[in-house]
């Protein structure tokens, strides 16, 4: 009903307009500088309408053409940014899916058009590296550095990561060393430096880096302890290999002592560090030096490894060595490892009865192959062969587990 009413209204308007055109055609005269234009009023109005329609049509065509051409080649800043954004999104998608060459091309185009140049160039560099085009990867990193002033740390880290991934350890070390000088507290740079040193087997450099790894919490406590153990086990083993070929005592122990002296106060109080150092000294024949160091530290820094080692070495004064261990017994009366050490030190002092008591006390607390063997050896020395054989058998059973009875025993 409403549409019909509008139709009637338009029809009436057209009728009135046509009637007005017939009744009064009107007259228009335009004169300028010797030129004139004459027309009826309605013809002039029609010409104006046609001109407006034509202008609008031409403008519309230009807009359509501009939009179509911007798809092929953006001509306005807004169009270029939109196009770059599409390239960036698609490029990141291709990168995530492992399509390295497509990702590289799209991300490079996005960066060239000004869409997040740093991120896109860095990711393009990674994509180029993954596809084996290291030359292009280096070029993208150079562009990233040029396009984003002040982003040298981000560019450097990416470069180091790619060098590490490609096995270029020396180049990665040079890159990271330079970055570390500029940002000595940067946790990720420290983490990458640690990784390079480990892969290069440069354990001395890792040892120097340990305090910073701990201070800035580059790795968690468990991983730090594991790394610290690996570092100093390796360093003391290297020190042993270097020292054993030397001719004099001083030169033999020098590499190990150098490592020990380089440790921090806290590291020297670490029982594992103390054990590795004294064990290395013992292997190099410096038992007296090792015994003195253990004697000075056992009271405050006690461990099963340290007390066991203390019982296996011979100090300058073996009686004083025994007294030192016995002083520990007042606070560790039920320590089977300490009792084993006391038994060994008593043997060294030819105190056979005391040695036997210590071994038997240790055995009551813990069944141990070493204690069985020590008792067997001691009793054999004292000509108690039957008891000696029994302890040796017990030690053998302890070592091999339950033995199947021989057939003769069942008959």
Tab-separated table of N, CA and C in Angstrom, residues 27 116 144 149 162 228 236 268 353 355:
chain	number	residue	atom	x	y	z
A	27	UNK	N	12.949	30.649	-20.550
A	27	UNK	CA	14.014	31.074	-21.441
A	27	UNK	C	15.270	31.352	-20.615
A	116	UNK	N	55.938	-3.521	10.280
A	116	UNK	CA	56.794	-4.130	11.318
A	116	UNK	C	58.096	-4.647	10.723
A	144	UNK	N	67.284	-5.434	8.677
A	144	UNK	CA	66.616	-5.241	9.972
A	144	UNK	C	67.376	-4.216	10.812
A	149	UNK	N	66.719	1.240	13.873
A	149	UNK	CA	67.845	1.707	14.700
A	149	UNK	C	67.582	1.449	16.185
A	162	UNK	N	71.054	-18.207	14.768
A	162	UNK	CA	71.202	-18.838	13.455
A	162	UNK	C	72.597	-19.435	13.288
A	228	UNK	N	77.192	-27.009	37.358
A	228	UNK	CA	78.373	-26.763	38.194
A	228	UNK	C	79.141	-28.058	38.431
A	236	UNK	N	88.666	-30.678	36.863
A	236	UNK	CA	89.618	-31.411	37.710
A	236	UNK	C	90.170	-32.645	36.993
A	268	UNK	N	84.040	-23.080	47.537
A	268	UNK	CA	85.017	-23.853	48.318
A	268	UNK	C	84.365	-24.553	49.501
A	353	UNK	N	92.389	-54.521	67.504
A	353	UNK	CA	91.145	-54.709	68.256
A	353	UNK	C	90.175	-53.555	68.045
A	355	UNK	N	90.107	-51.586	65.479
A	355	UNK	CA	89.657	-51.636	64.092
A	355	UNK	C	88.492	-52.616	63.947
